[in-house]
mmCIF file of C-alpha atoms in Angstrom:
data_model
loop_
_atom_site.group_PDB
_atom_site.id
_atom_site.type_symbol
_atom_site.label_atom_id
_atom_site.label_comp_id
_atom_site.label_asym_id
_atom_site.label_seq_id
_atom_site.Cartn_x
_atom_site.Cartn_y
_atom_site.Cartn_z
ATOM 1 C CA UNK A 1 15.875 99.930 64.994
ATOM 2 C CA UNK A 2 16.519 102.455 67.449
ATOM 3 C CA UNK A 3 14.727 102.737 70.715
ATOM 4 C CA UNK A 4 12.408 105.589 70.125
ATOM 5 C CA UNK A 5 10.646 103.658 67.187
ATOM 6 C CA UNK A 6 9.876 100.932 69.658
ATOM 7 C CA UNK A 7 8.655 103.593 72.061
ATOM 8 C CA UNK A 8 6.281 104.871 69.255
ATOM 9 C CA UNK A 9 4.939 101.853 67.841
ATOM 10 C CA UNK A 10 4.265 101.524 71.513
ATOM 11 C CA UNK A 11 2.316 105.049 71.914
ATOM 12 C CA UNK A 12 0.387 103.965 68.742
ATOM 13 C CA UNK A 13 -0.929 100.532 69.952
ATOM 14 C CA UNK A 14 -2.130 101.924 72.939
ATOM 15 C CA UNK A 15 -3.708 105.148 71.169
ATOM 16 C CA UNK A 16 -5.156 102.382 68.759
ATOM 17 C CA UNK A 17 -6.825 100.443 71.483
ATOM 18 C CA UNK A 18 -8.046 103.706 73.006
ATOM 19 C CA UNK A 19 -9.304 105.062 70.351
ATOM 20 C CA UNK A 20 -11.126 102.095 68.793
ATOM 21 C CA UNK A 21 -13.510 102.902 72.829
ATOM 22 C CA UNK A 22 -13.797 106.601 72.074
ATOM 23 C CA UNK A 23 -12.286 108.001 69.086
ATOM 24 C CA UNK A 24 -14.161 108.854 65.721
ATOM 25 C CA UNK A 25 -13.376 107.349 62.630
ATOM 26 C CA UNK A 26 -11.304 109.990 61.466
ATOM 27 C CA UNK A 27 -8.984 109.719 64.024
ATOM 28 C CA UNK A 28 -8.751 106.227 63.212
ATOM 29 C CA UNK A 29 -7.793 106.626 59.965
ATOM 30 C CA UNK A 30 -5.081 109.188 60.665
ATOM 31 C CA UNK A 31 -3.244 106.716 62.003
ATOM 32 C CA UNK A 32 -2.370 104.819 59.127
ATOM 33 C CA UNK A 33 -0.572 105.919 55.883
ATOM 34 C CA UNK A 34 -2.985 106.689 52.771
ATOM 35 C CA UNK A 35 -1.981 103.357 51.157
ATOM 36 C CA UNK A 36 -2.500 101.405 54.319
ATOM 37 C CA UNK A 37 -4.255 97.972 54.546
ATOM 38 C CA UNK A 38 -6.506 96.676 57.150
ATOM 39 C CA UNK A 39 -7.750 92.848 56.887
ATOM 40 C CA UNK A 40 -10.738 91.967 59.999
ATOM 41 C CA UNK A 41 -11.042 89.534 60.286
ATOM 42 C CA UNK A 42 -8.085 87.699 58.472
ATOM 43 C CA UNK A 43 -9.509 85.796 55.284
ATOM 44 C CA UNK A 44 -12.108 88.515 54.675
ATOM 45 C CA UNK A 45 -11.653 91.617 51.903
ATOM 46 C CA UNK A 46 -8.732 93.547 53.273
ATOM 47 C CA UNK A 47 -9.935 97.172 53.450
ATOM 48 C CA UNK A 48 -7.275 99.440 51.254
ATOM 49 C CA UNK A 49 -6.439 103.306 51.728
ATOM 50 C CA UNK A 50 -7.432 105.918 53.985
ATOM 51 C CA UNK A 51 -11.494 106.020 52.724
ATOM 52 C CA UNK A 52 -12.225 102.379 52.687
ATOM 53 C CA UNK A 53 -10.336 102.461 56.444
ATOM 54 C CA UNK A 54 -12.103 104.995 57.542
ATOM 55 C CA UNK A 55 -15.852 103.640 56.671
ATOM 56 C CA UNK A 56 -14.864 100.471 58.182
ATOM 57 C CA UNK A 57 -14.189 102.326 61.305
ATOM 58 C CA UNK A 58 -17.564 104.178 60.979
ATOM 59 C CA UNK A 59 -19.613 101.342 62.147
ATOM 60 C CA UNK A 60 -18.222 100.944 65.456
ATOM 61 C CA UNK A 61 -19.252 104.943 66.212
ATOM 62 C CA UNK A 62 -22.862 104.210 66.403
ATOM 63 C CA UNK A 63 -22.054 101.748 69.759
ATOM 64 C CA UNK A 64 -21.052 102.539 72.975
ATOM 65 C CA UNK A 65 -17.656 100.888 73.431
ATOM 66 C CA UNK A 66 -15.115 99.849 75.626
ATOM 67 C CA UNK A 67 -11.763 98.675 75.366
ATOM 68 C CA UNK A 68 -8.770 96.938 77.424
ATOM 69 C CA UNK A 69 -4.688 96.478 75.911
ATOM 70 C CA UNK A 70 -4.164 93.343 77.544
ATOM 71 C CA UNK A 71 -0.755 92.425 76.235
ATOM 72 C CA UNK A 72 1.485 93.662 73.300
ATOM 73 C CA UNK A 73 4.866 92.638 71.659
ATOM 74 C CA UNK A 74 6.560 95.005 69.718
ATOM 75 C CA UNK A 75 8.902 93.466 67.025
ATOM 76 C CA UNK A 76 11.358 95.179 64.581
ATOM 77 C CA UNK A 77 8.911 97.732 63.193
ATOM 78 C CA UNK A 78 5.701 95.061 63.724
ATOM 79 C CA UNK A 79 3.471 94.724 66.451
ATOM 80 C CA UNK A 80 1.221 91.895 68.017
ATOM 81 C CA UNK A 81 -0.992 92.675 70.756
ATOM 82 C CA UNK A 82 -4.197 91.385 72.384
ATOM 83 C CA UNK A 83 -7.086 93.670 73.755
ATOM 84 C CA UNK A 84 -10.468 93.487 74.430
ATOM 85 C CA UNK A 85 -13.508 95.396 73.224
ATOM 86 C CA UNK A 86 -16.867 94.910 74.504
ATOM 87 C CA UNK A 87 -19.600 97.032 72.736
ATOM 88 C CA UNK A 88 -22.975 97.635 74.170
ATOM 89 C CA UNK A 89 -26.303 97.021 72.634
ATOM 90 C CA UNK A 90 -29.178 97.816 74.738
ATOM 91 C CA UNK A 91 -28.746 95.366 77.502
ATOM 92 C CA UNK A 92 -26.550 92.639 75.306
ATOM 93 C CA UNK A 93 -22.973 93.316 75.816
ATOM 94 C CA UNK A 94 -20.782 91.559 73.426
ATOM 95 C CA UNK A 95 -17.244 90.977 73.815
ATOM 96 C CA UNK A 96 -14.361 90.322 71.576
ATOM 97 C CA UNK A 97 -10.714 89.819 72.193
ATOM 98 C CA UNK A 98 -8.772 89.655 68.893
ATOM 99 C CA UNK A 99 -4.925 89.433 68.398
ATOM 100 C CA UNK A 100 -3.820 92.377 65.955
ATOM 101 C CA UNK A 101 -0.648 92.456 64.104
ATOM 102 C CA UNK A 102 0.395 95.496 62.359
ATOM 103 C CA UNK A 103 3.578 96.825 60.412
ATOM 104 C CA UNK A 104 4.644 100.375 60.743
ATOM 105 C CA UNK A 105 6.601 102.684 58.321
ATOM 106 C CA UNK A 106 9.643 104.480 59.394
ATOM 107 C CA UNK A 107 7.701 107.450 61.065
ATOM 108 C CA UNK A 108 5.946 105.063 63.369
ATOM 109 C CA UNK A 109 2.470 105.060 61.070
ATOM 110 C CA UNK A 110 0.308 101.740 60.291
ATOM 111 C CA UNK A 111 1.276 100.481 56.906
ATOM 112 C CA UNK A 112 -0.817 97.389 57.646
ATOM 113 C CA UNK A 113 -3.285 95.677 60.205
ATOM 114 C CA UNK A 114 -4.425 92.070 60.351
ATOM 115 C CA UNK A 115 -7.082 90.962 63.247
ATOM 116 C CA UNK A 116 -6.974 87.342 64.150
ATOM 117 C CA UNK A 117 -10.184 86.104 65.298
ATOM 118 C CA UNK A 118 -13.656 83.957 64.372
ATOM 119 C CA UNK A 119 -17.098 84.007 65.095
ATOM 120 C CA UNK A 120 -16.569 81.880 68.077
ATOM 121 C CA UNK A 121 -14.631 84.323 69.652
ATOM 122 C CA UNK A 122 -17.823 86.602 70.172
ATOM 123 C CA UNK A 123 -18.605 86.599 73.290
ATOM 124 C CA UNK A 124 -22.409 87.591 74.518
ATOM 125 C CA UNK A 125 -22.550 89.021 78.357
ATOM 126 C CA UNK B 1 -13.269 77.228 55.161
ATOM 127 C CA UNK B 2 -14.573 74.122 57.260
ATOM 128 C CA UNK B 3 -14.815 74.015 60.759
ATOM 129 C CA UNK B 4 -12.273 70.759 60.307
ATOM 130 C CA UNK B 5 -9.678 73.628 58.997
ATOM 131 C CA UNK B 6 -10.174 75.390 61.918
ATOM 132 C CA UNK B 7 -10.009 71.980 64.305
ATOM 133 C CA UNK B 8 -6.960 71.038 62.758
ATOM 134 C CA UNK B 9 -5.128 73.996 63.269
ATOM 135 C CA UNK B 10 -6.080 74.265 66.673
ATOM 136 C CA UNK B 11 -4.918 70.958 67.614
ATOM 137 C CA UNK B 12 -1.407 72.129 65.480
ATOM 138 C CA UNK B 13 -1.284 75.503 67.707
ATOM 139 C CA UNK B 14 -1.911 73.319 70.922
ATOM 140 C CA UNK B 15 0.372 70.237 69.720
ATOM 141 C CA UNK B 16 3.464 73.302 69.070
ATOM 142 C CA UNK B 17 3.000 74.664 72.379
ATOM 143 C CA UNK B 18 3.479 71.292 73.756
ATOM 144 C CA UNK B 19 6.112 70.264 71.929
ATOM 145 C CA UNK B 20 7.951 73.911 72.524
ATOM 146 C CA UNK B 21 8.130 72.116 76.446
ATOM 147 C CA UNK B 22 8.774 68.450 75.444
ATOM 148 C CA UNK B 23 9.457 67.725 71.647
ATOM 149 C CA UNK B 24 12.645 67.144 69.542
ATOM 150 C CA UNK B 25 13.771 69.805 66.812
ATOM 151 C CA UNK B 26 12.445 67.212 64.524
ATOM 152 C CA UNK B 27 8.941 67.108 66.028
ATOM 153 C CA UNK B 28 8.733 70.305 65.640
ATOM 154 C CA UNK B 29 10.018 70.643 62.183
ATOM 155 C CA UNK B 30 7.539 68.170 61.286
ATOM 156 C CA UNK B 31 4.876 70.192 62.003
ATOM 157 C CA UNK B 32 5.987 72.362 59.037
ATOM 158 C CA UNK B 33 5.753 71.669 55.387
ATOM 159 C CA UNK B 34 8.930 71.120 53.191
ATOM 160 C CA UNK B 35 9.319 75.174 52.346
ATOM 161 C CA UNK B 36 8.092 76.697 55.004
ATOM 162 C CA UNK B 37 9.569 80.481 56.852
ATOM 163 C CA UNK B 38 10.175 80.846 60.266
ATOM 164 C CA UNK B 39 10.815 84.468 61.581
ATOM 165 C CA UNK B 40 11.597 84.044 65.361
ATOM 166 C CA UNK B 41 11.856 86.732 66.519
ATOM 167 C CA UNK B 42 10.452 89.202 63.662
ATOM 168 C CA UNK B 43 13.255 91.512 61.875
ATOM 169 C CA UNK B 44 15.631 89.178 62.059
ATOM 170 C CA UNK B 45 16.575 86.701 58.829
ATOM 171 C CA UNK B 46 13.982 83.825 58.499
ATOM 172 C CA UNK B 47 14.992 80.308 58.734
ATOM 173 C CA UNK B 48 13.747 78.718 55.445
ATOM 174 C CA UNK B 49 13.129 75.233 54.606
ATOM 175 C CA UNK B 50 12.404 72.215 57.312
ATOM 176 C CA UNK B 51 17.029 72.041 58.062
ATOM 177 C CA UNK B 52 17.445 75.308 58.837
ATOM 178 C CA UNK B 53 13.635 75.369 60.858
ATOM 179 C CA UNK B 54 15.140 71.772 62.351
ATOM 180 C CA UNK B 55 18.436 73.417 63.591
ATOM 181 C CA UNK B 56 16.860 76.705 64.927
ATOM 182 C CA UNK B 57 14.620 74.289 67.206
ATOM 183 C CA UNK B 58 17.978 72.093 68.338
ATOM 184 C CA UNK B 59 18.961 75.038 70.602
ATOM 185 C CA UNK B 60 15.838 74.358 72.900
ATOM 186 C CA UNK B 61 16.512 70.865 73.061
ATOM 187 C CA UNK B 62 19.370 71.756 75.760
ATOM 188 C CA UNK B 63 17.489 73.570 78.209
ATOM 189 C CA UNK B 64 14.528 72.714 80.583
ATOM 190 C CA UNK B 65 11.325 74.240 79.411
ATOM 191 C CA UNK B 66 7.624 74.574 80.634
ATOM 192 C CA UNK B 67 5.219 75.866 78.256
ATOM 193 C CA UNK B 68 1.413 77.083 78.459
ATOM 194 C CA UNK B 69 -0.817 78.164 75.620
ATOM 195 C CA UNK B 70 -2.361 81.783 76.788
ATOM 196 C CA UNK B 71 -4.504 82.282 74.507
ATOM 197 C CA UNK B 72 -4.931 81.424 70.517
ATOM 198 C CA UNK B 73 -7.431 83.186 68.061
ATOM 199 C CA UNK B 74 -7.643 81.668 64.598
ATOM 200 C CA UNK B 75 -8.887 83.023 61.484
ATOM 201 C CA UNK B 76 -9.175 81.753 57.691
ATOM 202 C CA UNK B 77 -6.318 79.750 57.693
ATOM 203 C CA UNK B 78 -4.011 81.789 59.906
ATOM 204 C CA UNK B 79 -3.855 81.664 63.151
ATOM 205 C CA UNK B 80 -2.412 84.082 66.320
ATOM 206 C CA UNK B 81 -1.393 82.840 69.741
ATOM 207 C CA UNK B 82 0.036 83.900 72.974
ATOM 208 C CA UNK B 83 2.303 81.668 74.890
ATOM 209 C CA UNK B 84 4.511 81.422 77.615
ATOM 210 C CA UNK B 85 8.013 80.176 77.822
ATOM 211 C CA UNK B 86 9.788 79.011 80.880
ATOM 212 C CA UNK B 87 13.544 77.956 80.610
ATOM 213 C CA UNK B 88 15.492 77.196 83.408
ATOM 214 C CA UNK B 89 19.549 77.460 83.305
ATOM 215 C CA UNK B 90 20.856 76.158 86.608
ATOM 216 C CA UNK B 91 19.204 78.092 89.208
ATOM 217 C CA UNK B 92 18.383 81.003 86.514
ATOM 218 C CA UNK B 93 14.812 80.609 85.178
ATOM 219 C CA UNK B 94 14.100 82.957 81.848
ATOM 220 C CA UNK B 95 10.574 83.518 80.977
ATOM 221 C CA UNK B 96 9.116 84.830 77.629
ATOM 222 C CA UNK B 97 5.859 85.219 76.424
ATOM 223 C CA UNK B 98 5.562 85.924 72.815
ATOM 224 C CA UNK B 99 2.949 86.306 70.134
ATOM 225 C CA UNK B 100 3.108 84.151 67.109
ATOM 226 C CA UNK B 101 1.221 84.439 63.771
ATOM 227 C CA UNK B 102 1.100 80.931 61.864
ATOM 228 C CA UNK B 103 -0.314 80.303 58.402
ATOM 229 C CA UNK B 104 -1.039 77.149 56.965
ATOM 230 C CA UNK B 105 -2.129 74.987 54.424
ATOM 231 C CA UNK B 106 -5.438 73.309 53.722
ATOM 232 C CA UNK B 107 -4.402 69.910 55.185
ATOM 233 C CA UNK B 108 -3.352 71.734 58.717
ATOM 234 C CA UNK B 109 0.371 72.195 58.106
ATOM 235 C CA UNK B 110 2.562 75.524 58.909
ATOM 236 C CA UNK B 111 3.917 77.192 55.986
ATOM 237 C CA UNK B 112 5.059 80.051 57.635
ATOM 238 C CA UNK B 113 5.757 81.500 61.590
ATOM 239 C CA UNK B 114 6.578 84.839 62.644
ATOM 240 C CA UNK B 115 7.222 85.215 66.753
ATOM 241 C CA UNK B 116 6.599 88.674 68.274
ATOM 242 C CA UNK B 117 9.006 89.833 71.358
ATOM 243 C CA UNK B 118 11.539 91.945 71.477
ATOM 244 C CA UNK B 119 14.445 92.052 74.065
ATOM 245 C CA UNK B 120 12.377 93.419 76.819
ATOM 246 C CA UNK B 121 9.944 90.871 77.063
ATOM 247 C CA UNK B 122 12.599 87.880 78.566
ATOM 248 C CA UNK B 123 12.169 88.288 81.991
ATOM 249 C CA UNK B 124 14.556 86.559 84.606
ATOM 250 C CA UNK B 125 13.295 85.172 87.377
#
């Protein structure tokens, strides 16, 4: 584990977080290695390789969205971090704060992705 | 999943947290079923089965500790929390705040932790 994989995993947590507020799909996706899996919530279908990823990010374009990193812990070549994103519907804001783990490969790209959170967690504002 | 599931690990995610502060190493192991993992913090070699999970938890017993659950966010039967960790050596207080990712079994039980932090997160105070 050197230093500068820490320092990436960093860079891509926050790009995540910023890029789940304004980036496309696409750009999503390209973070994560073509075999990647993403499970969100934990205990649904886990969403597997770059297409599936990529339409699950798809539904968050049509919202206006905003997002916070509030903490993150970067371990070994994991990462656990807790952010907010409130999307806007109308006048209804809701907001959601999941905890997100996710495993990188040696080049600092999301193997994996698990969101921790329920229904009561959805916040309306 | 019932919303009892979801009770019961709460009140196991709380009952840690507390016991992190003010429980013995067996307390804790307790909480864990017979062949459970514990991977605190992640990247380095799990402690496997309730003696080894039992010992790892003796080394707290020494110190005086404070503990307060952040934040927790549970989903299926996993669940993700943020807590913080005061220890105080002498006049030297340490404080970490890690995220840990628990799984568990349908009667409530932990089968597995992992603990996110890394070096940089202990902060001396």
């Amino acid at each position: 584990m050197t230093s500068t994989l820490t320092d990436t995993i960093r860079a891509t947590v926050e790009r995540y977080v910023a890029l789940v507020a304004t980036g496309t799909a696409q750009e999503l996706a390209d973070l994560y290695t073509a075999d990647a899996v993403v499970e969100d919530p934990v205990g649904t279908e886990p969403k597997v390789r770059h297409a599936a990823i990529r339409d699950f990010y798809e539904v968050l374009q049509a919202a206006q969205r905003e997002t916070k990193l509030l903490t993150a812990r970067i371990a070994g070549k994991q990462a656990a971090f807790h952010f907010e994103l409130t999307t806007t519907f109308g006048e209804q804001k809701v907001v959601l704060a999941p905890i997100d783990v996710m495993e990188f490969d040696d080049d600092g790209r999301v193997t994996s992705m698990k969101a921790y959170w329920g229904q009561d967690d959805l916040k309306l504002t």
